[in-house]
Coordinates of C-alpha atoms in Angstrom, one line a residue:
M1 CA 55.3 -17.6 -73.0
N2 CA 55.5 -20.0 -70.0
K3 CA 56.5 -17.1 -67.8
L4 CA 53.6 -15.1 -69.0
S5 CA 51.2 -17.9 -68.4
I6 CA 52.3 -18.4 -64.8
G7 CA 51.6 -14.7 -63.9
P8 CA 47.8 -15.0 -63.7
Q9 CA 48.0 -18.1 -61.6
L10 CA 50.3 -16.4 -59.1
R11 CA 48.0 -13.4 -58.9
T12 CA 45.0 -15.7 -58.1
T13 CA 47.0 -17.5 -55.4
S14 CA 48.2 -14.2 -53.9
V15 CA 44.6 -12.9 -53.7
L16 CA 43.5 -16.2 -52.0
V17 CA 46.4 -16.0 -49.5
V18 CA 45.7 -12.4 -48.7
Y19 CA 42.0 -13.1 -48.2
L20 CA 42.7 -16.0 -45.8
L21 CA 45.2 -13.8 -43.9
L22 CA 42.6 -11.0 -43.6
L23 CA 40.0 -13.5 -42.5
H24 CA 42.4 -14.8 -39.8
C25 CA 43.3 -11.3 -38.7
S26 CA 39.7 -10.2 -38.5
R27 CA 39.0 -13.2 -36.2
G28 CA 41.9 -12.4 -34.0
Q29 CA 40.6 -8.8 -33.6
S30 CA 37.3 -9.8 -32.0
K31 CA 36.4 -7.5 -29.1
L32 CA 34.2 -8.1 -26.1
I33 CA 31.4 -5.6 -26.1
G34 CA 29.3 -4.8 -23.0
P35 CA 26.5 -2.3 -22.3
S36 CA 27.3 1.4 -22.4
Q37 CA 24.9 2.1 -19.5
P38 CA 24.5 0.5 -16.1
I39 CA 22.0 -2.4 -15.9
V40 CA 19.2 -1.7 -13.4
A41 CA 17.5 -4.7 -11.7
T42 CA 14.8 -5.0 -9.1
V43 CA 15.3 -7.1 -6.0
G44 CA 13.9 -10.6 -6.5
D45 CA 13.9 -10.4 -10.3
D46 CA 16.2 -12.1 -12.9
V47 CA 18.6 -10.0 -14.9
I48 CA 20.9 -10.5 -17.9
L49 CA 24.4 -9.0 -17.9
P50 CA 25.1 -8.5 -21.7
C51 CA 28.5 -9.4 -23.1
H52 CA 29.3 -10.6 -26.7
L53 CA 32.2 -10.8 -29.2
E54 CA 32.3 -8.6 -32.3
P55 CA 32.9 -10.0 -34.8
A56 CA 31.3 -13.2 -33.5
V57 CA 33.6 -16.1 -32.6
D58 CA 32.6 -19.6 -31.5
V59 CA 33.7 -19.8 -27.8
A60 CA 31.8 -23.0 -26.9
G61 CA 35.1 -24.8 -26.3
M62 CA 37.0 -22.0 -24.6
T63 CA 37.4 -21.1 -21.0
L64 CA 35.0 -18.2 -20.0
A65 CA 34.9 -16.3 -16.7
W66 CA 32.6 -13.8 -14.9
S67 CA 33.8 -12.2 -11.7
T68 CA 33.5 -9.2 -9.5
S69 CA 36.2 -7.6 -7.4
D70 CA 34.0 -7.3 -4.3
L71 CA 34.1 -11.0 -3.5
E72 CA 36.6 -13.6 -2.4
P73 CA 36.9 -15.9 -4.2
R74 CA 36.6 -13.4 -7.0
L75 CA 35.3 -15.8 -9.6
G76 CA 31.6 -15.9 -9.7
F77 CA 31.2 -18.1 -12.8
V78 CA 33.7 -20.2 -14.8
L79 CA 33.0 -22.3 -17.9
L80 CA 36.0 -24.5 -18.7
S81 CA 35.8 -26.3 -22.1
G82 CA 32.0 -26.3 -21.9
Q83 CA 31.9 -27.5 -18.2
D84 CA 30.5 -25.3 -15.4
M85 CA 33.1 -25.2 -12.7
V86 CA 30.8 -25.1 -9.6
N87 CA 33.7 -25.3 -7.1
T88 CA 35.1 -21.9 -8.2
K89 CA 31.8 -20.0 -7.6
H90 CA 31.3 -17.8 -4.6
P91 CA 28.7 -19.3 -2.3
S92 CA 26.3 -16.4 -2.8
Y93 CA 26.1 -17.2 -6.6
K94 CA 25.6 -20.9 -6.5
G95 CA 22.4 -21.9 -8.3
R96 CA 21.8 -18.4 -9.5
T97 CA 24.1 -17.9 -12.5
S98 CA 24.0 -19.5 -16.0
L99 CA 25.2 -18.8 -19.6
F100 CA 23.2 -19.2 -22.8
T101 CA 25.0 -22.3 -24.0
N102 CA 23.2 -22.3 -27.4
E103 CA 24.5 -18.8 -28.0
L104 CA 28.2 -19.5 -27.2
K105 CA 28.9 -20.5 -30.8
H106 CA 27.8 -17.0 -31.8
G107 CA 30.0 -15.3 -29.4
N108 CA 27.3 -14.4 -26.8
I109 CA 28.7 -14.8 -23.3
S110 CA 25.9 -12.9 -21.5
L111 CA 25.4 -14.0 -17.9
K112 CA 21.9 -14.6 -16.4
L113 CA 21.7 -13.8 -12.7
S114 CA 18.5 -15.1 -10.9
K115 CA 16.8 -13.8 -7.9
V116 CA 18.8 -10.6 -7.6
K117 CA 19.8 -9.5 -4.1
P118 CA 21.0 -6.0 -2.9
A119 CA 24.4 -7.5 -2.3
D120 CA 24.7 -8.3 -6.0
E121 CA 25.2 -4.6 -6.9
G122 CA 28.6 -3.8 -8.3
T123 CA 30.8 -4.0 -11.3
Y124 CA 31.2 -7.4 -13.1
Q125 CA 33.9 -8.5 -15.5
C126 CA 33.4 -10.7 -18.5
Y127 CA 36.7 -12.4 -19.5
V128 CA 37.9 -14.7 -22.3
P129 CA 41.5 -15.8 -21.4
K130 CA 42.3 -17.3 -24.8
L131 CA 41.5 -14.0 -26.6
N132 CA 42.7 -11.9 -23.7
E133 CA 39.5 -9.8 -23.9
T134 CA 37.7 -8.2 -21.0
S135 CA 34.5 -6.2 -20.7
L136 CA 32.9 -4.5 -17.7
V137 CA 29.2 -4.5 -16.8
E138 CA 27.8 -2.3 -14.0
L139 CA 24.8 -3.6 -12.1
V140 CA 22.5 -1.3 -10.1
V141 CA 20.0 -3.1 -7.8
G142 CA 16.9 -1.3 -6.5
A143 CA 13.7 -1.9 -4.6
S144 CA 10.8 0.4 -3.8
A145 CA 7.5 0.4 -1.9
S146 CA 4.6 2.7 -1.3
P147 CA 4.5 4.6 2.0
V148 CA 1.7 4.4 4.6
I149 CA 0.5 7.4 6.6
S150 CA -1.2 7.1 10.0
L151 CA -2.5 9.6 12.6
T152 CA -0.6 9.0 15.8
E153 CA -1.8 11.7 18.2
I154 CA -3.4 15.1 18.6
D155 CA -1.0 17.9 19.7
G156 CA -2.8 20.2 22.0
D157 CA 0.1 22.6 22.5
K158 CA 0.3 23.5 18.8
D159 CA -3.4 22.9 18.0
G160 CA -2.5 20.3 15.4
V161 CA -2.3 16.6 14.7
V162 CA 0.8 14.4 14.4
L163 CA 1.2 12.1 11.4
Q164 CA 3.6 9.3 10.8
C165 CA 4.8 8.0 7.4
E166 CA 6.5 4.6 7.0
S167 CA 7.7 2.8 3.9
K168 CA 9.3 -0.7 4.0
G169 CA 11.4 -2.5 1.4
W170 CA 13.7 0.0 -0.3
Y171 CA 17.2 -0.3 -1.7
P172 CA 19.4 1.7 -1.8
E173 CA 18.5 3.9 1.2
P174 CA 15.8 6.4 0.1
E175 CA 14.9 10.0 1.1
L176 CA 11.6 10.8 2.8
L177 CA 9.9 14.2 2.4
W178 CA 6.6 15.8 3.7
L179 CA 4.8 18.1 1.3
D180 CA 1.7 20.2 1.4
A181 CA -0.9 20.3 -1.4
K182 CA 1.2 22.9 -3.3
G183 CA 4.3 20.7 -3.2
K184 CA 6.1 22.8 -0.6
N185 CA 8.3 21.0 2.0
L186 CA 7.0 20.8 5.5
S187 CA 9.3 21.0 8.5
A188 CA 9.3 17.5 10.0
G189 CA 11.2 15.4 12.5
P190 CA 14.4 13.4 11.5
T191 CA 14.0 10.4 9.3
E192 CA 14.5 7.1 11.1
T193 CA 16.2 4.4 8.9
V194 CA 16.4 0.7 9.7
R195 CA 18.2 -1.9 7.5
G196 CA 16.8 -5.4 7.8
P197 CA 18.5 -8.7 7.5
D198 CA 17.5 -8.8 3.8
D199 CA 19.5 -5.6 3.3
L200 CA 16.3 -3.7 2.5
Y201 CA 15.6 -0.3 4.2
T202 CA 12.6 0.9 6.2
V203 CA 12.2 4.6 6.6
S204 CA 9.8 6.5 8.8
S205 CA 9.2 10.1 9.9
R206 CA 6.7 12.3 11.9
V207 CA 5.3 15.7 11.2
T208 CA 3.0 18.0 13.1
V209 CA 0.3 19.5 10.9
E210 CA -1.2 22.7 12.2
K211 CA -4.5 24.4 11.1
K212 CA -2.5 26.9 9.0
H213 CA -1.4 24.2 6.7
S214 CA -3.4 22.6 3.9
N215 CA -5.8 19.8 4.7
N216 CA -4.1 17.6 2.1
I217 CA -0.6 16.3 3.2
I218 CA 1.7 14.2 1.0
C219 CA 4.4 11.8 2.1
R220 CA 7.0 11.2 -0.7
V221 CA 9.8 8.6 -0.7
Q222 CA 12.3 8.7 -3.5
Q223 CA 15.6 7.2 -4.7
S224 CA 17.4 9.0 -7.5
N225 CA 19.9 6.2 -8.3
I226 CA 17.1 3.9 -9.4
N227 CA 14.8 6.7 -10.5
Q228 CA 11.9 5.6 -8.2
I229 CA 9.4 8.0 -6.5
R230 CA 6.5 6.7 -4.4
E231 CA 4.0 8.9 -2.5
T232 CA 0.8 8.7 -0.5
Q233 CA -1.6 11.6 0.3
I234 CA -3.9 12.0 3.3
H235 CA -6.8 14.4 3.9
I236 CA -7.0 15.9 7.4
S237 CA -10.6 16.6 8.5
D238 CA -11.4 20.0 10.2
Y239 CA -12.7 17.9 13.1
F240 CA -9.2 17.2 14.4
F241 CA -8.4 21.0 14.4
N242 CA -11.7 22.0 16.1
L243 CA -11.5 19.2 18.6
Q244 CA -9.1 21.1 20.9
S245 CA -11.2 24.3 21.1
G246 CA -14.7 22.9 21.0
Y247 CA -14.3 19.8 22.9
S248 CA -13.8 21.4 26.3
T249 CA -16.8 23.8 26.1
V250 CA -19.2 21.1 24.9
T251 CA -17.9 18.7 27.5
V252 CA -18.3 21.2 30.4
G253 CA -21.8 22.1 29.3
L254 CA -23.0 18.6 29.0
T255 CA -21.3 17.6 32.2
V256 CA -23.0 20.4 34.1
S257 CA -26.4 19.5 32.6
F258 CA -25.8 15.8 33.4
A259 CA -24.8 16.6 37.0
V260 CA -27.8 18.9 37.6
C261 CA -30.1 16.1 36.3
L262 CA -28.4 13.6 38.6
L263 CA -28.9 15.9 41.6
L264 CA -32.4 16.9 40.8
I265 CA -33.8 13.3 40.3
P266 CA -33.0 12.0 43.8
L267 CA -34.1 15.3 45.3
L268 CA -37.4 15.2 43.5
L269 CA -37.9 11.6 44.5
V270 CA -37.3 12.4 48.2
I271 CA -39.8 15.4 48.0
F272 CA -42.3 13.1 46.2
C273 CA -42.1 10.5 49.0
K274 CA -42.4 13.0 51.8
M275 CA -45.4 14.7 50.2
Q276 CA -47.0 11.3 49.6
K277 CA -46.5 10.5 53.3
I278 CA -47.9 13.9 54.4
I279 CA -50.9 13.5 52.1
R280 CA -51.7 10.0 53.3
L281 CA -51.3 11.1 57.0
K282 CA -53.6 14.1 56.5
R283 CA -56.0 12.0 54.5
R284 CA -56.1 9.5 57.4
Q285 CA -56.6 12.2 60.0
W286 CA -59.4 13.9 58.0
A287 CA -61.0 10.6 57.4
E288 CA -60.9 9.6 61.0
N289 CA -62.2 12.9 62.3
D290 CA -64.9 13.1 59.6
H291 CA -65.9 9.5 60.2
A292 CA -66.1 10.0 64.0
A293 CA -68.2 13.1 63.5
K294 CA -70.5 11.5 61.1
K295 CA -70.8 8.4 63.2
N296 CA -72.0 10.5 66.1
L297 CA -74.4 12.2 63.8
C298 CA -75.7 8.9 62.5
E299 CA -76.1 7.6 66.0
S300 CA -78.2 10.6 66.9
N301 CA -80.0 10.6 63.5
T302 CA -82.8 8.3 63.0
E303 CA -82.6 8.4 59.2
D304 CA -80.1 5.6 58.1
Q305 CA -80.3 6.7 54.4
I306 CA -78.5 9.9 55.1
C307 CA -75.7 8.2 56.8
M308 CA -75.2 5.7 54.0
E309 CA -75.0 8.5 51.4
E310 CA -72.4 10.4 53.4
E311 CA -70.3 7.2 53.8
R312 CA -70.3 6.7 50.0
E313 CA -69.2 10.3 49.5
R314 CA -66.4 9.8 52.0
E315 CA -65.1 6.7 50.1
Q316 CA -65.3 8.5 46.7
L317 CA -63.3 11.4 48.2
I318 CA -60.6 9.1 49.4
A319 CA -60.4 7.3 46.1
C320 CA -60.1 10.7 44.3
E321 CA -57.3 11.9 46.5
S322 CA -55.4 8.6 45.9
E323 CA -55.7 9.0 42.2
K324 CA -54.3 12.6 42.5
V325 CA -51.3 11.3 44.4
E326 CA -50.7 8.5 41.9
D327 CA -51.0 11.0 39.0
F328 CA -48.5 13.3 40.8
I329 CA -46.0 10.6 41.2
N330 CA -46.4 9.3 37.6
G331 CA -46.0 12.8 36.3
N332 CA -42.6 13.1 38.0
V333 CA -41.5 9.7 36.5
E334 CA -42.5 11.0 33.1
K335 CA -40.4 14.2 33.7
K336 CA -37.4 12.0 34.6
T337 CA -37.8 10.0 31.3
K338 CA -38.0 13.3 29.4
C339 CA -34.9 14.5 31.1
K340 CA -33.0 11.4 29.9
Q341 CA -34.3 11.8 26.4
Q342 CA -33.3 15.4 26.3
M343 CA -29.7 14.5 27.5
R344 CA -29.4 11.9 24.8
Q345 CA -30.6 14.3 22.2
E346 CA -28.0 16.9 23.3
A347 CA -25.3 14.2 23.2
E348 CA -26.3 13.3 19.6
N349 CA -26.3 17.0 18.6
S350 CA -22.9 17.8 20.3
E351 CA -20.1 19.1 18.1
S352 CA -17.8 16.2 18.8
V353 CA -20.4 13.6 17.8
K354 CA -21.2 15.7 14.7
N355 CA -17.6 15.8 13.7
L356 CA -17.2 12.0 14.2
K357 CA -20.2 11.5 11.9
E358 CA -18.6 13.7 9.3
E359 CA -15.3 11.9 9.5
L360 CA -17.1 8.6 9.2
E361 CA -18.7 9.7 6.0
T362 CA -15.4 11.0 4.7
K363 CA -13.8 7.6 5.4
K364 CA -16.5 5.8 3.6
K365 CA -16.1 7.9 0.5
E366 CA -12.3 7.4 0.6
V367 CA -12.9 3.6 0.7
E368 CA -15.2 3.8 -2.3
M369 CA -12.6 5.8 -4.2
K370 CA -9.8 3.3 -3.2
Q371 CA -12.1 0.4 -4.4
A372 CA -12.6 2.1 -7.7
E373 CA -8.8 2.6 -8.0
L374 CA -8.3 -1.0 -7.2
Q375 CA -10.6 -2.1 -9.9
Q376 CA -8.8 0.1 -12.4
L377 CA -5.4 -1.4 -11.4
Q378 CA -6.8 -4.9 -11.7
E379 CA -8.1 -4.1 -15.2
G380 CA -4.7 -2.6 -16.1
N381 CA -3.0 -5.8 -14.9
Q382 CA -5.2 -7.8 -17.1
N383 CA -4.3 -5.7 -20.2
I384 CA -0.6 -6.1 -19.3
E385 CA -1.0 -9.8 -19.0
E386 CA -2.6 -9.9 -22.5
N387 CA 0.3 -7.9 -23.9
L388 CA 2.8 -10.3 -22.3
Q389 CA 1.2 -13.2 -24.0
T390 CA 1.3 -11.4 -27.4
L391 CA 5.0 -10.5 -26.8
R392 CA 5.9 -14.1 -25.9
K393 CA 4.2 -15.3 -29.1
K394 CA 6.1 -12.7 -31.2
L395 CA 9.4 -13.6 -29.5
E396 CA 8.8 -17.3 -30.1
S397 CA 8.1 -16.7 -33.8
K398 CA 11.1 -14.5 -34.1
N399 CA 13.4 -17.1 -32.4
K400 CA 12.2 -19.7 -34.9
E401 CA 12.9 -17.4 -37.8
L402 CA 16.3 -16.7 -36.4
E403 CA 17.0 -20.4 -36.0
R404 CA 16.0 -21.0 -39.6
I405 CA 18.4 -18.2 -40.7
K406 CA 21.2 -19.6 -38.6
A407 CA 20.6 -23.1 -39.9
T408 CA 21.6 -22.0 -43.4
K409 CA 25.2 -23.0 -44.2
F410 CA 27.6 -21.6 -46.7
S411 CA 30.9 -23.0 -48.0
I412 CA 34.0 -21.0 -48.5
H413 CA 33.3 -20.7 -52.2
D414 CA 30.1 -18.8 -51.5
L415 CA 31.8 -16.1 -49.5
T416 CA 31.9 -13.8 -52.5
D417 CA 28.3 -14.4 -53.3
P418 CA 26.2 -11.3 -52.7
S419 CA 23.4 -13.5 -51.3
V420 CA 25.7 -14.3 -48.3
E421 CA 26.0 -10.7 -47.3
E422 CA 22.2 -10.4 -47.7
H423 CA 21.8 -13.5 -45.5
Q424 CA 24.0 -12.1 -42.8
K425 CA 22.2 -8.8 -42.9
K426 CA 18.8 -10.6 -42.4
R427 CA 20.4 -12.5 -39.5
R428 CA 21.6 -9.3 -37.8
V429 CA 18.2 -7.7 -38.2
A430 CA 16.5 -10.8 -36.8
E431 CA 18.8 -10.8 -33.8
R432 CA 18.2 -7.1 -33.1
E433 CA 14.4 -7.7 -33.4
A434 CA 14.6 -10.7 -31.0
A435 CA 16.7 -8.7 -28.6
S436 CA 14.2 -5.8 -28.7
L437 CA 11.3 -8.2 -28.1
R438 CA 13.1 -9.8 -25.2
K439 CA 13.8 -6.3 -23.7
Q440 CA 10.1 -5.4 -24.2
L441 CA 9.1 -8.6 -22.6
E442 CA 11.3 -8.1 -19.6
T443 CA 10.0 -4.5 -19.2
K444 CA 6.4 -5.7 -19.3
I445 CA 7.1 -8.5 -16.8
K446 CA 8.7 -5.9 -14.4
E447 CA 5.7 -3.6 -14.9
F448 CA 3.3 -6.4 -14.2
K449 CA 5.1 -7.3 -11.0
E450 CA 5.1 -3.7 -9.9
K451 CA 1.3 -3.5 -10.6
Q452 CA 0.7 -6.6 -8.6
V453 CA 2.6 -5.1 -5.6
E454 CA 0.5 -1.9 -6.0
V455 CA -2.7 -4.0 -6.0
Q456 CA -1.6 -5.9 -2.9
Q457 CA -0.7 -2.7 -1.1
L458 CA -4.0 -1.0 -2.1
E459 CA -6.0 -4.0 -0.9
E460 CA -4.1 -3.8 2.5
E461 CA -4.8 -0.1 2.7
I462 CA -8.6 -0.6 2.0
Q463 CA -8.6 -3.3 4.7
R464 CA -7.0 -0.8 7.2
M465 CA -9.5 1.9 6.2
E466 CA -12.4 -0.5 6.7
T467 CA -11.0 -1.4 10.2
N468 CA -10.7 2.3 10.9
I469 CA -14.4 2.8 9.9
T470 CA -15.4 0.1 12.3
E471 CA -13.4 1.7 15.1
L472 CA -15.0 5.1 14.3
N473 CA -18.5 3.5 14.5
M474 CA -17.7 2.1 17.9
Q475 CA -16.2 5.4 19.1
L476 CA -19.3 7.3 17.9
Q477 CA -21.7 4.9 19.7
A478 CA -19.6 5.0 22.9
E479 CA -19.5 8.8 22.7
I480 CA -23.3 9.0 22.5
N481 CA -23.8 6.4 25.3
S482 CA -21.4 8.2 27.6
R483 CA -23.1 11.5 27.2
S484 CA -26.6 10.1 27.7

């Protein structure tokens, strides 16, 4: 009977020992888990390199290390018994790396890297020496910027215009393409690439656009590794194509007219002056002869009244002739004024001035469109900012919920209770939801920053266009003045 009564006790003890052994074995089999896809970060942003143990193991008191094979010393971050070993860090990482110390007890060894640089790109290793576990994380760093198109010169040989496209602040090195309105590649010059001291690339290229091409030209800059495409479109006015053929004819015609007027005016003035002298001389001779004759007549004539009347008639005739000479001279001055007015009217109606006015109106309309686009971007940024606030509140609420779940403690006697499994399930769900919210928040923050960059670039582009309008106004006025 005693032997039989000992059997159930042995079985209970065996089950407990097996359970403890399984628990110990399961802890010893924890694996470091990293992301299955490369982590993509934008230059200047903060990024998290994920790494955690499954099943979770408290590593708060263990030695933890993050490193990359591209640097010497190779250790980028070491945590020894909870203490950050600053002296082991590579100089480029000092002040930019940190772990989530509150998450170490849950096996989360993810590394936060602040103010990402192009040189940070590479493969990182997460390492727990005590568990002899390693996980790799690949970091891809990228940066992009919108291109700017400018008109550099007019190519008279090919009857076209030369455009230049430039885009600053790319990483890795991007590709630059010229396209027409249908998306077909245009034959352009070689792409010039310059890498700055901040490791960011500036690319530029030139293309000659002929009249056979579409008036809408696109400059596209793209980088496939970071899945970024930025492009800018410009509309080429027909004025630039007609300038070569029409400018010379109009210029020659106006120049000839202007030269003829310049030659005629002095010639007419000389003729007027000579005629005036001749008329005055003749008038003086006639007056002297007539006065002498009449004087002799009056001396022989006894009637003084007749002489007085004839003297008055002579004075009236002289005054009339003087008025005719003045009217003649004034008439020629009026002709000179009309000639100048006619030349100014021809200058204003010339083809080049007309095209300048059309281009000026086109530029004004483009500025209005850009201003409307800027307003839409600013409204979009406001919506994104509101979404960010909502996501932050949700994440804060979810973190509090997760802390409450984690604060619940269970003893070893509760391990077989079904509620424990339910509790663990809720915890995993809450962690996934919190991670999802954090990812959404990071995406929104990145989108918000990109929109801010677009707003800034659009404002700069509008400013350049307004400056261009001012220059066109000055050019138009100078063109009219030079032709008049």
